[in-house]
Short mmCIF file of C-alpha atoms and ligand atoms in Angstrom, two decimals:
data_model
loop_
_atom_site.label_atom_id
_atom_site.label_comp_id
_atom_site.label_asym_id
_atom_site.label_seq_id
_atom_site.Cartn_x
_atom_site.Cartn_y
_atom_site.Cartn_z
CA MET M 1 -16.27 69.70 23.05
CA SER M 2 -13.53 67.63 25.18
CA SER M 3 -12.42 68.09 28.29
CA LYS M 4 -8.83 69.86 26.26
CA PRO M 5 -8.70 73.78 27.13
CA VAL M 6 -9.74 75.80 24.45
CA GLN M 7 -7.58 77.61 22.39
CA PRO M 8 -8.94 80.53 19.35
CA ALA M 9 -7.67 78.47 15.96
CA ILE M 10 -6.13 81.83 15.17
CA GLU M 11 -4.86 84.46 17.76
CA GLY M 12 -6.75 87.78 17.63
CA TRP M 13 -9.02 87.30 15.26
CA PHE M 14 -12.31 86.54 17.47
CA THR M 15 -13.01 87.37 21.06
CA LEU M 16 -13.68 84.54 22.95
CA SER M 17 -17.04 85.29 24.86
CA ASP M 18 -20.17 83.49 25.11
CA THR M 19 -21.57 85.59 22.54
CA PRO M 20 -18.38 85.81 20.05
CA GLN M 21 -17.33 88.57 17.99
CA LEU M 22 -14.64 89.22 15.11
CA ILE M 23 -11.94 91.86 15.94
CA GLY M 24 -11.04 93.92 12.85
CA SER M 25 -10.26 97.43 13.17
CA GLN M 26 -12.07 100.68 12.02
CA CYS M 27 -10.15 103.67 10.73
CA CYS M 28 -10.43 106.80 12.36
CA GLY M 29 -10.16 109.18 9.18
CA CYS M 30 -13.05 107.49 7.09
CA GLY M 31 -14.60 105.59 9.07
CA THR M 32 -13.71 102.39 6.63
CA TYR M 33 -13.76 98.74 8.86
CA PHE M 34 -11.30 96.21 8.15
CA PHE M 35 -11.51 92.16 9.08
CA PRO M 36 -8.88 90.76 9.13
CA LYS M 37 -7.51 93.97 11.07
CA GLN M 38 -5.63 96.47 9.40
CA ASP M 39 -3.56 99.18 11.21
CA HIS M 40 -1.18 100.92 8.83
CA TYR M 41 -2.89 102.27 5.78
CA CYS M 42 -6.76 103.06 4.87
CA LYS M 43 -7.60 100.88 1.12
CA ASN M 44 -10.13 104.08 0.89
CA PRO M 45 -8.71 105.79 -2.14
CA ASP M 46 -9.93 109.15 -0.64
CA CYS M 47 -8.34 108.65 2.78
CA ASP M 48 -4.80 108.33 4.07
CA SER M 49 -5.08 108.42 7.26
CA THR M 50 -2.72 106.40 9.20
CA GLU M 51 -5.21 106.02 12.57
CA PHE M 52 -7.29 102.86 13.03
CA GLN M 53 -9.30 101.87 16.46
CA GLU M 54 -10.24 98.32 17.31
CA ALA M 55 -13.58 97.91 16.26
CA LEU M 56 -15.87 94.47 17.33
CA LEU M 57 -18.41 93.77 14.10
CA SER M 58 -21.68 93.28 13.99
CA PRO M 59 -22.66 89.39 15.30
CA ARG M 60 -25.15 89.18 13.44
CA GLY M 61 -25.73 89.61 9.27
CA ARG M 62 -27.77 87.99 6.33
CA ILE M 63 -26.36 84.97 3.87
CA TRP M 64 -24.92 87.07 0.32
CA SER M 65 -24.59 83.33 -0.96
CA TYR M 66 -23.32 79.67 0.45
CA THR M 67 -21.80 76.51 -0.67
CA ASN M 68 -20.80 73.35 1.08
CA ALA M 69 -17.28 71.52 0.79
CA CYS M 70 -17.40 68.23 -0.51
CA TYR M 71 -14.39 66.92 -0.96
CA LYS M 72 -11.48 67.36 2.11
CA PRO M 73 -9.12 70.32 1.38
CA PRO M 74 -5.89 69.76 1.81
CA ALA M 75 -3.30 71.41 4.56
CA PRO M 76 -3.12 73.58 6.72
CA PHE M 77 -7.11 72.50 7.03
CA VAL M 78 -7.24 69.42 9.77
CA ALA M 79 -10.13 67.15 8.47
CA GLU M 80 -11.74 65.00 10.65
CA GLU M 81 -11.94 60.88 9.96
CA PRO M 82 -14.12 60.28 7.95
CA PHE M 83 -14.55 63.45 6.32
CA GLU M 84 -17.66 65.14 7.08
CA PRO M 85 -18.69 67.79 4.18
CA TYR M 86 -19.08 71.30 6.09
CA ALA M 87 -21.66 74.63 4.72
CA ILE M 88 -19.64 77.89 4.19
CA ALA M 89 -21.56 81.17 4.36
CA ALA M 90 -20.99 84.07 2.91
CA VAL M 91 -22.75 87.09 5.53
CA GLU M 92 -23.65 90.50 4.56
CA LEU M 93 -23.27 92.86 7.41
CA GLU M 94 -24.97 95.13 7.64
CA LYS M 95 -23.53 98.38 9.23
CA GLU M 96 -19.88 97.53 8.03
CA ARG M 97 -21.38 97.04 5.11
CA MET M 98 -18.91 94.09 4.04
CA THR M 99 -19.06 89.98 3.70
CA VAL M 100 -17.07 87.48 5.60
CA LEU M 101 -16.67 84.04 5.22
CA GLY M 102 -16.67 81.84 7.56
CA GLN M 103 -18.34 77.79 7.76
CA VAL M 104 -21.38 76.91 8.77
CA VAL M 105 -21.78 75.43 11.98
CA LYS M 106 -22.24 71.29 11.97
CA GLY M 107 -25.71 69.80 11.65
CA VAL M 108 -26.89 73.02 9.06
CA GLY M 109 -26.48 71.78 5.26
CA VAL M 110 -27.02 74.05 1.86
CA GLU M 111 -30.23 72.76 1.71
CA ASP M 112 -31.70 74.80 5.01
CA LEU M 113 -29.66 77.69 3.80
CA LYS M 114 -31.03 80.59 1.93
CA VAL M 115 -29.67 83.99 0.20
CA GLY M 116 -31.41 86.42 2.76
CA MET M 117 -31.53 84.51 5.78
CA GLU M 118 -30.33 86.25 9.31
CA MET M 119 -26.65 84.93 10.56
CA GLU M 120 -25.45 84.89 13.83
CA LEU M 121 -21.70 84.91 14.53
CA VAL M 122 -20.31 81.41 16.90
CA LEU M 123 -17.89 79.25 18.15
CA GLU M 124 -17.14 75.84 17.05
CA THR M 125 -14.70 73.27 16.81
CA LEU M 126 -12.56 73.62 14.20
CA HIS M 127 -9.87 70.72 14.98
CA GLU M 128 -7.88 69.48 17.79
CA THR M 129 -4.34 68.87 18.94
CA ASP M 130 -2.93 66.71 21.79
CA GLU M 131 -2.56 69.79 23.78
CA ASP M 132 -6.10 71.72 23.04
CA THR M 133 -9.06 72.14 20.79
CA LYS M 134 -9.02 74.44 17.88
CA VAL M 135 -11.95 76.88 18.05
CA THR M 136 -12.89 79.12 15.31
CA TRP M 137 -15.61 81.25 14.10
CA LYS M 138 -18.86 80.32 12.57
CA TRP M 139 -22.56 80.73 10.74
CA ARG M 140 -25.60 79.81 12.22
CA PRO M 141 -29.44 80.29 11.32
CA VAL M 142 -30.92 82.66 13.81
CA THR M 143 -33.84 81.01 14.98
CA ASP M 144 -37.32 82.80 16.82
CA ASN M 145 -36.02 82.26 20.01
CA GLY M 146 -32.45 83.48 19.85
CA GLY M 147 -30.53 81.30 18.55
CA GLN M 148 -30.65 78.45 20.56
CA GLY M 149 -30.01 76.41 17.40
CA MET E 1 -8.39 105.01 -35.15
CA SER E 2 -4.28 105.92 -34.58
CA GLY E 3 -5.17 104.52 -30.81
CA GLU E 4 -4.89 101.19 -32.78
CA VAL E 5 -2.35 98.21 -33.98
CA ALA E 6 -2.63 95.00 -36.59
CA ILE E 7 -3.15 91.12 -35.32
CA ILE E 8 -1.62 89.44 -38.69
CA GLY E 9 -0.51 86.39 -37.36
CA ALA E 10 -2.06 84.39 -34.46
CA GLY E 11 -0.55 80.85 -33.41
CA MET E 12 -0.91 78.07 -30.51
CA HIS E 13 0.28 75.27 -29.51
CA PRO E 14 -2.88 72.77 -28.46
CA TRP E 15 -3.57 72.74 -24.97
CA GLY E 16 -3.18 69.45 -22.76
CA LYS E 17 -1.57 68.32 -19.91
CA TRP E 18 1.46 67.58 -21.59
CA GLY E 19 3.77 68.01 -19.37
CA ARG E 20 7.22 69.23 -21.37
CA ASN E 21 8.74 72.48 -20.53
CA PHE E 22 7.00 75.74 -21.35
CA VAL E 23 9.43 77.30 -23.02
CA GLU E 24 8.46 74.43 -25.72
CA TYR E 25 4.78 75.92 -25.99
CA GLY E 26 5.58 79.10 -26.97
CA VAL E 27 8.11 78.72 -29.22
CA ALA E 28 5.68 76.31 -31.03
CA ALA E 29 2.80 79.09 -30.92
CA ALA E 30 5.39 82.09 -31.61
CA ARG E 31 6.58 79.87 -34.76
CA GLU E 32 2.57 79.65 -35.92
CA ALA E 33 1.88 83.34 -35.02
CA LEU E 34 5.10 84.49 -36.88
CA ALA E 35 4.31 81.98 -40.02
CA ASP E 36 0.49 82.77 -40.17
CA ALA E 37 1.94 86.49 -40.77
CA GLY E 38 4.53 85.59 -42.96
CA ILE E 39 7.64 87.26 -41.80
CA PRO E 40 10.44 86.66 -40.64
CA TRP E 41 11.70 86.75 -36.68
CA ARG E 42 14.12 88.84 -37.68
CA ASP E 43 11.69 91.53 -38.43
CA VAL E 44 10.21 91.27 -34.40
CA GLY E 45 11.30 94.25 -32.99
CA TYR E 46 10.41 93.86 -29.42
CA VAL E 47 9.10 89.74 -27.60
CA SER E 48 6.45 91.08 -24.88
CA GLY E 49 6.06 87.85 -22.50
CA GLY E 50 3.18 86.82 -20.14
CA ALA E 51 4.95 85.52 -17.32
CA THR E 52 4.51 81.88 -15.59
CA VAL E 53 1.93 81.73 -12.77
CA ARG E 54 3.73 79.92 -9.18
CA CYS E 55 1.14 79.49 -6.49
CA GLY E 56 -0.67 82.71 -8.01
CA TYR E 57 2.75 84.53 -7.82
CA PRO E 58 5.42 85.13 -11.03
CA GLY E 59 7.23 82.27 -11.85
CA TYR E 60 10.20 82.52 -15.30
CA VAL E 61 11.34 85.41 -17.02
CA ALA E 62 9.48 84.86 -20.41
CA GLY E 63 10.00 87.42 -22.68
CA ALA E 64 13.93 87.14 -22.92
CA THR E 65 13.48 83.22 -22.87
CA PHE E 66 11.30 83.39 -25.55
CA ALA E 67 13.62 85.03 -27.44
CA GLN E 68 16.50 83.34 -26.98
CA ALA E 69 14.69 79.96 -27.80
CA LEU E 70 13.78 81.60 -31.19
CA GLY E 71 17.67 82.80 -31.29
CA TRP E 72 18.64 86.38 -29.88
CA GLN E 73 18.40 88.36 -32.37
CA GLY E 74 18.98 92.16 -30.82
CA CYS E 75 15.00 93.03 -30.16
CA GLU E 76 13.92 94.09 -26.70
CA VAL E 77 12.05 92.04 -23.95
CA ASN E 78 9.65 92.75 -21.82
CA THR E 79 7.97 90.46 -19.00
CA SER E 80 4.86 90.97 -17.53
CA TYR E 81 3.06 89.77 -14.96
CA ALA E 82 -0.93 90.17 -14.14
CA ALA E 83 -2.32 86.59 -13.06
CA CYS E 84 -4.67 85.87 -15.23
CA ALA E 85 -5.15 88.81 -16.84
CA SER E 86 -1.11 88.47 -17.88
CA GLY E 87 -1.56 87.86 -21.62
CA SER E 88 -3.35 91.12 -22.29
CA GLN E 89 -0.90 92.82 -19.69
CA ALA E 90 2.29 91.96 -22.28
CA LEU E 91 -0.15 92.98 -25.40
CA ALA E 92 -0.48 96.46 -23.90
CA ALA E 93 3.41 96.91 -23.25
CA ALA E 94 3.88 96.10 -27.34
CA ARG E 95 0.74 97.78 -28.54
CA ASN E 96 2.36 100.77 -26.89
CA LYS E 97 5.40 100.30 -28.42
CA ILE E 98 4.34 100.38 -31.04
CA LEU E 99 2.03 103.22 -30.55
CA ALA E 100 4.82 104.70 -29.42
CA GLY E 101 6.69 104.99 -33.02
CA GLU E 102 9.98 102.24 -31.32
CA CYS E 103 8.78 99.65 -33.17
CA GLU E 104 7.11 97.91 -35.88
CA VAL E 105 6.37 94.61 -35.03
CA ALA E 106 6.01 92.67 -31.65
CA LEU E 107 5.45 89.00 -30.25
CA VAL E 108 3.44 88.47 -27.99
CA VAL E 109 3.60 84.58 -25.80
CA GLY E 110 2.49 83.35 -23.30
CA ALA E 111 3.05 79.92 -21.96
CA ASP E 112 2.53 77.12 -19.17
CA THR E 113 3.20 73.61 -17.32
CA THR E 114 0.74 73.15 -15.11
CA PRO E 115 2.67 72.18 -11.95
CA LYS E 116 2.12 69.14 -10.27
CA GLY E 117 -0.15 68.38 -7.26
CA PHE E 118 -2.49 69.88 -5.64
CA LEU E 119 -2.78 73.97 -5.46
CA ALA E 120 -2.29 74.98 -1.82
CA PRO E 121 0.13 76.81 0.18
CA ALA E 122 3.22 76.86 1.79
CA GLY E 123 3.05 74.80 5.51
CA GLY E 124 3.76 76.73 9.16
CA TYR E 125 1.41 78.66 10.76
CA ARG E 126 0.94 81.91 9.07
CA PRO E 127 -2.21 84.35 10.15
CA GLU E 128 -0.74 86.67 8.43
CA ASP E 129 -1.11 85.58 4.80
CA PRO E 130 -4.61 85.33 3.78
CA ASP E 131 -4.13 82.29 1.33
CA TRP E 132 -3.31 80.12 4.22
CA VAL E 133 -5.97 81.53 6.99
CA ARG E 134 -8.57 80.52 4.37
CA PHE E 135 -6.90 76.79 3.89
CA TYR E 136 -6.75 76.70 6.93
CA LEU E 137 -10.50 77.06 7.82
CA GLY E 138 -11.79 75.09 4.91
CA ILE E 139 -12.58 77.44 1.82
CA THR E 140 -10.92 75.98 -1.36
CA ASN E 141 -10.50 77.85 -4.25
CA PRO E 142 -13.72 76.11 -5.83
CA THR E 143 -16.17 77.90 -2.56
CA TYR E 144 -15.43 81.02 -4.23
CA PHE E 145 -17.04 80.00 -7.55
CA ALA E 146 -19.89 78.26 -6.05
CA LEU E 147 -20.65 80.72 -3.65
CA TYR E 148 -20.99 83.38 -7.21
CA ALA E 149 -23.36 80.35 -9.24
CA ARG E 150 -25.44 79.90 -5.56
CA ARG E 151 -26.42 83.94 -5.44
CA ARG E 152 -27.13 83.55 -9.61
CA MET E 153 -30.22 80.18 -8.36
CA ASP E 154 -31.21 82.50 -5.21
CA VAL E 155 -31.90 85.58 -6.79
CA TYR E 156 -32.52 85.23 -10.28
CA GLY E 157 -33.36 82.20 -10.45
CA ASP E 158 -30.91 79.96 -12.49
CA THR E 159 -31.50 76.42 -12.61
CA LEU E 160 -28.51 73.33 -12.15
CA GLU E 161 -30.02 73.20 -15.72
CA ASP E 162 -28.73 76.30 -17.25
CA PHE E 163 -24.98 75.39 -15.52
CA ALA E 164 -25.36 72.32 -17.05
CA ALA E 165 -26.58 73.87 -20.55
CA VAL E 166 -23.31 75.48 -20.30
CA LYS E 167 -21.17 72.68 -20.02
CA VAL E 168 -23.20 71.30 -23.15
CA LYS E 169 -23.29 74.54 -25.25
CA ASN E 170 -19.02 75.09 -24.90
CA ALA E 171 -18.39 71.17 -25.10
CA ALA E 172 -20.33 70.69 -28.32
CA ILE E 173 -18.22 73.37 -29.93
CA GLY E 174 -14.97 72.97 -28.40
CA SER E 175 -15.56 69.33 -30.13
CA LYS E 176 -15.14 70.95 -33.07
CA ASN E 177 -11.65 72.73 -32.24
CA PRO E 178 -7.95 70.68 -33.23
CA ARG E 179 -6.35 73.28 -30.32
CA ALA E 180 -8.24 72.32 -27.30
CA ARG E 181 -7.73 69.35 -24.81
CA TYR E 182 -10.84 68.39 -24.26
CA ARG E 183 -12.75 67.25 -27.16
CA LYS E 184 -15.86 65.06 -26.10
CA CYS E 185 -19.07 66.36 -26.31
CA PHE E 186 -21.47 65.94 -23.15
CA SER E 187 -24.84 65.71 -22.08
CA ALA E 188 -26.52 67.18 -19.89
CA GLU E 189 -27.23 63.75 -17.66
CA ASP E 190 -23.20 63.22 -17.90
CA VAL E 191 -22.88 66.69 -15.68
CA ALA E 192 -25.98 66.14 -13.83
CA ALA E 193 -23.97 62.45 -13.15
CA SER E 194 -20.32 64.10 -12.39
CA ALA E 195 -19.61 63.72 -8.40
CA MET E 196 -21.17 67.31 -6.42
CA VAL E 197 -17.58 69.82 -5.11
CA ALA E 198 -19.05 72.39 -3.82
CA ASP E 199 -22.31 72.88 -4.13
CA PRO E 200 -24.16 73.87 -6.84
CA LEU E 201 -20.88 73.07 -8.88
CA ARG E 202 -20.33 69.62 -10.09
CA LEU E 203 -17.01 68.44 -11.39
CA MET E 204 -17.96 68.77 -14.90
CA ASP E 205 -19.02 72.76 -13.81
CA ILE E 206 -15.56 73.90 -12.48
CA CYS E 207 -13.16 73.87 -15.32
CA ALA E 208 -9.11 72.47 -15.37
CA THR E 209 -5.49 73.32 -15.08
CA SER E 210 -3.73 72.71 -18.79
CA ASP E 211 -0.59 73.01 -20.59
CA GLY E 212 -0.51 75.72 -23.17
CA GLY E 213 1.09 78.32 -25.37
CA ALA E 214 -0.15 81.12 -27.35
CA ALA E 215 1.52 84.19 -29.42
CA LEU E 216 0.32 86.97 -31.66
CA ILE E 217 1.73 88.84 -33.89
CA VAL E 218 0.82 92.09 -33.40
CA CYS E 219 2.01 95.45 -35.99
CA SER E 220 2.01 99.69 -36.59
CA LEU E 221 -1.12 100.02 -39.29
CA ASP E 222 2.01 100.98 -41.90
CA TYR E 223 3.41 97.94 -41.69
CA ALA E 224 0.82 96.02 -42.24
CA LYS E 225 -0.27 97.93 -45.53
CA ARG E 226 3.55 97.48 -46.77
CA ILE E 227 3.12 93.82 -46.25
CA GLY E 228 -0.70 93.73 -47.18
CA LYS E 229 -2.64 93.22 -44.76
CA GLY E 230 -4.09 96.16 -43.88
CA ASP E 231 -7.33 94.81 -43.36
CA ALA E 232 -6.28 92.80 -40.85
CA PRO E 233 -8.10 92.36 -37.58
CA ARG E 234 -6.96 95.35 -34.69
CA VAL E 235 -6.44 95.74 -31.79
CA ALA E 236 -9.14 98.47 -30.33
CA ALA E 237 -9.32 98.25 -27.13
CA ILE E 238 -7.47 97.18 -23.99
CA SER E 239 -8.61 97.57 -20.60
CA THR E 240 -6.18 96.19 -17.33
CA VAL E 241 -8.28 98.42 -15.25
CA THR E 242 -7.96 97.55 -10.95
CA PRO E 243 -10.60 97.38 -8.84
CA SER E 244 -12.82 100.19 -7.43
CA PHE E 245 -13.11 100.39 -3.41
CA ALA E 246 -15.07 99.45 -2.83
CA SER E 247 -15.31 96.05 -3.91
CA ALA E 248 -18.80 94.20 -3.97
CA VAL E 249 -17.78 90.69 -3.99
CA VAL E 250 -15.65 88.12 -1.72
CA GLU E 251 -12.33 87.28 -3.83
CA MET E 252 -10.57 84.46 -4.31
CA PRO E 253 -8.16 84.20 -1.77
CA ASP E 254 -9.91 86.45 0.48
CA ILE E 255 -11.90 85.78 3.51
CA ALA E 256 -13.95 89.45 3.40
CA THR E 257 -14.72 91.62 0.89
CA ASP E 258 -14.41 95.53 1.30
CA SER E 259 -16.03 97.40 3.42
CA ALA E 260 -18.21 100.28 1.72
CA ALA E 261 -18.95 101.65 5.06
CA ALA E 262 -16.87 105.12 4.38
CA ALA E 263 -19.70 108.17 2.55
CA GLY E 264 -18.86 108.68 -1.10
CA ILE E 265 -17.89 105.27 -1.09
CA ASP E 266 -20.18 102.49 -2.61
CA ALA E 267 -19.36 98.94 -3.54
CA HIS E 268 -18.25 98.57 -7.49
CA SER E 269 -18.67 94.82 -9.56
CA PHE E 270 -14.94 94.45 -10.82
CA ARG E 271 -15.98 92.19 -13.62
CA ALA E 272 -18.27 94.57 -14.50
CA SER E 273 -16.00 97.26 -14.45
CA LEU E 274 -13.26 95.44 -16.53
CA PRO E 275 -15.60 96.12 -19.79
CA MET E 276 -16.80 98.96 -19.14
CA LYS E 277 -12.98 100.81 -20.03
CA ALA E 278 -12.97 98.90 -23.34
CA TYR E 279 -16.08 99.24 -25.02
CA GLU E 280 -14.62 103.12 -24.03
CA GLU E 281 -11.41 102.92 -25.37
CA ALA E 282 -12.67 101.47 -28.40
CA GLY E 283 -15.82 103.82 -29.14
CA ILE E 284 -17.97 100.76 -29.52
CA GLY E 285 -21.06 99.59 -27.15
CA PRO E 286 -22.04 96.09 -26.11
CA GLU E 287 -24.73 95.89 -28.95
CA ASP E 288 -21.70 96.06 -31.47
CA VAL E 289 -20.75 93.11 -30.70
CA ASP E 290 -20.78 89.54 -32.24
CA VAL E 291 -18.62 87.53 -30.39
CA ALA E 292 -17.13 87.24 -26.96
CA GLU E 293 -14.75 84.22 -25.23
CA VAL E 294 -14.86 84.54 -21.23
CA TYR E 295 -13.47 83.25 -18.45
CA ASP E 296 -15.61 80.32 -17.49
CA LEU E 297 -13.11 79.31 -14.80
CA SER E 298 -17.32 77.00 -13.75
CA THR E 299 -20.09 77.05 -16.14
CA ALA E 300 -21.94 79.45 -14.06
CA LEU E 301 -19.08 82.10 -14.11
CA GLU E 302 -19.67 82.39 -18.53
CA LEU E 303 -23.55 83.64 -17.53
CA ASP E 304 -21.70 86.28 -14.33
CA TRP E 305 -19.88 87.54 -17.64
CA ILE E 306 -22.47 87.73 -20.37
CA GLU E 307 -23.92 90.14 -18.45
CA ASP E 308 -20.57 91.88 -16.49
CA LEU E 309 -20.37 92.84 -20.51
CA GLN E 310 -23.68 93.62 -20.75
CA LEU E 311 -24.87 91.39 -23.71
CA ALA E 312 -27.87 90.74 -21.30
CA PRO E 313 -29.21 93.03 -18.57
CA ARG E 314 -28.39 91.79 -15.55
CA GLY E 315 -29.68 88.34 -13.96
CA GLU E 316 -31.19 87.72 -17.81
CA ALA E 317 -28.16 85.52 -19.56
CA ALA E 318 -30.10 82.35 -17.80
CA GLN E 319 -32.53 83.73 -20.23
CA LEU E 320 -29.92 84.04 -23.65
CA LEU E 321 -28.81 80.91 -23.26
CA ARG E 322 -31.66 78.71 -23.33
CA ARG E 323 -32.87 80.52 -26.29
CA GLY E 324 -29.58 78.99 -28.14
CA ASP E 325 -28.66 82.76 -28.50
CA THR E 326 -24.48 82.30 -26.86
CA ALA E 327 -24.32 79.15 -29.16
CA VAL E 328 -22.60 79.71 -32.24
CA GLY E 329 -25.41 80.12 -34.87
CA GLY E 330 -27.22 82.11 -32.40
CA LYS E 331 -27.88 86.13 -31.41
CA ILE E 332 -24.46 86.87 -29.57
CA PRO E 333 -21.82 83.81 -29.47
CA VAL E 334 -19.79 83.26 -26.21
CA ASN E 335 -16.87 81.29 -26.48
CA PRO E 336 -16.27 79.66 -29.68
CA SER E 337 -13.20 78.02 -28.75
CA GLY E 338 -14.97 76.18 -26.27
CA GLY E 339 -13.61 78.08 -23.74
CA LEU E 340 -12.06 77.08 -20.66
CA ALA E 341 -14.84 74.33 -20.06
CA CYS E 342 -12.57 72.61 -23.43
CA PHE E 343 -8.90 74.13 -22.58
CA GLY E 344 -8.76 73.87 -18.97
CA GLU E 345 -6.39 77.23 -17.89
CA ALA E 346 -2.44 77.68 -18.63
CA VAL E 347 -2.76 81.32 -17.26
CA PRO E 348 -0.12 83.14 -19.12
CA ALA E 349 -1.48 82.37 -22.19
CA GLN E 350 -4.95 81.64 -22.04
CA ALA E 351 -5.51 85.75 -22.10
CA LEU E 352 -3.83 85.52 -25.43
CA ALA E 353 -5.74 82.28 -27.07
CA GLN E 354 -9.23 84.39 -26.64
CA VAL E 355 -7.33 86.93 -28.29
CA CYS E 356 -6.31 84.37 -31.21
CA GLU E 357 -9.98 82.53 -31.47
CA LEU E 358 -11.45 86.37 -32.10
CA THR E 359 -9.10 86.84 -34.85
CA TRP E 360 -9.54 83.63 -36.30
CA GLN E 361 -13.01 84.63 -35.95
CA LEU E 362 -12.68 87.76 -37.71
CA ARG E 363 -10.71 86.12 -40.12
CA GLY E 364 -13.85 83.67 -41.27
CA GLU E 365 -11.74 81.00 -40.56
CA CYS E 366 -12.79 78.78 -37.88
CA GLY E 367 -14.77 76.17 -40.29
CA ASP E 368 -17.62 74.74 -37.61
CA ARG E 369 -16.62 77.19 -34.86
CA GLN E 370 -17.19 80.26 -37.26
CA VAL E 371 -19.86 82.87 -35.77
CA GLU E 372 -20.78 84.42 -39.62
CA GLY E 373 -20.12 87.70 -40.64
CA ALA E 374 -18.02 88.66 -36.92
CA ARG E 375 -16.66 92.40 -37.24
CA VAL E 376 -16.37 92.76 -33.96
CA GLY E 377 -15.39 90.88 -30.13
CA ILE E 378 -14.40 91.04 -27.21
CA THR E 379 -12.77 89.21 -24.74
CA ALA E 380 -12.85 89.23 -20.72
CA ASN E 381 -11.08 87.61 -17.76
CA GLN E 382 -10.06 87.85 -13.97
CA GLY E 383 -7.72 85.81 -11.47
CA LEU E 384 -5.56 86.71 -8.69
CA PHE E 385 -4.89 90.27 -6.90
CA GLY E 386 -7.40 92.67 -8.83
CA HIS E 387 -6.25 91.99 -12.03
CA GLY E 388 -8.71 91.21 -15.37
CA SER E 389 -8.71 92.12 -18.58
CA SER E 390 -10.90 92.93 -21.62
CA VAL E 391 -9.43 93.10 -25.18
CA ILE E 392 -11.99 93.95 -28.34
CA VAL E 393 -10.82 93.22 -31.49
CA LYS E 394 -12.53 94.52 -34.85
CA ARG E 395 -12.33 94.00 -38.77
ZN1 ZN T 401 -10.31 105.69 5.94
#
């Protein structure tokens, strides 16, 4: 990472701490979680609550499935030159009972992944602009020593 | 049964990359369907069109456009938008009009021209649009189908060879379909040699987008009898249900699934729920089905659909495939048209093309592709924004 200031690629979707978490919301009526955040209506058909609280989502979960991107996606994706394929994981969060997509950290490919594997949320560079480094959440396999992978 | 309408005509403009106006394809399909039914255009009291689709959203008004192109004759019109299920929703509108006694004969038609260029969202910084967000984060359309495919491999033991076998099967039968866009046979080696797009899916595992048009003439059972077509295939059920909260599978263009954390809420599969309503409405079960046309946006997705239609227990579709049961000549042929693998997707026409194929299959007119003795057929498809459909045709 360069010495440019770090900025979230998408404002308000995740915390920037050393132990980052996704910022979702939770319905005060029924307990349903939402990511991205939802504050106006609850999607549970049995609930008409309009009260929501911010909820930081579990930073760990298990792989529901995974794949990779072998070709450069179109804009608004900002690709490195030359383009490097990256893995993508859908990770199930146990408490929230939901699955969240994200890129997998650099250096981990599909051959390193398996359905059911434990993953944790980290921040990594998505791309750089002239002024700053845009970071996003990514998934990283949990290692026995606590995730210094 | 009283809730049925007859399909007395079917027509399709061949799928391809013709680059012409969608109205041409729709009119050609409609004229073929009218000729097939042997009725004059002026007998049609209702034109129900599937709206064209532009970047997932409704494009051109279809019902009135086709009615005008065929020559205004004072009928009523309707346009339906339901993404991949647009054709089924247009068919449902026509069926309901007929069953309500408001018209005797309806034309249902869908056609589209594939827009040029890569499908990508509008520019700018638009984090409120999930479609923009997922492209920004590097998650494209193949990502979703690859996730479903990889899960099959890790959970059920499906292999790359199984996925290739779906392509080989569909290419072989589609090569005999004059309306298909791709009519070349492929080997497992050809599939394995094509470029990896989103592991485990290769270029040849993923369907293309195409131009095409499909049309049906549907009518009351009385009308069908009057013109000597009392034994025509009938629409026995149309399911266009929404998903049930909480949706368990991450769907394009979302970045996350619903949460099933609330008390009394379970995670549901949308795909599996679509045919359930159709079976219930038709009063039949999966054991009664002779032939199925399913939405094989990827090779692996055909296997998911087979299980969603309950033609195989969950996780066992690949075994059916390996035994040859899903090929024409097997126990339960799937995609005897060649499927999307051979057609490519022409969104508002595709659900109707599935019903056209079943109509010809049930009439025994498919020649080299014929499923012997087919009496009951089912379609299934699913697309954006909680739209999907399943139609049962029987004779
Ligand atoms: Zn609620």
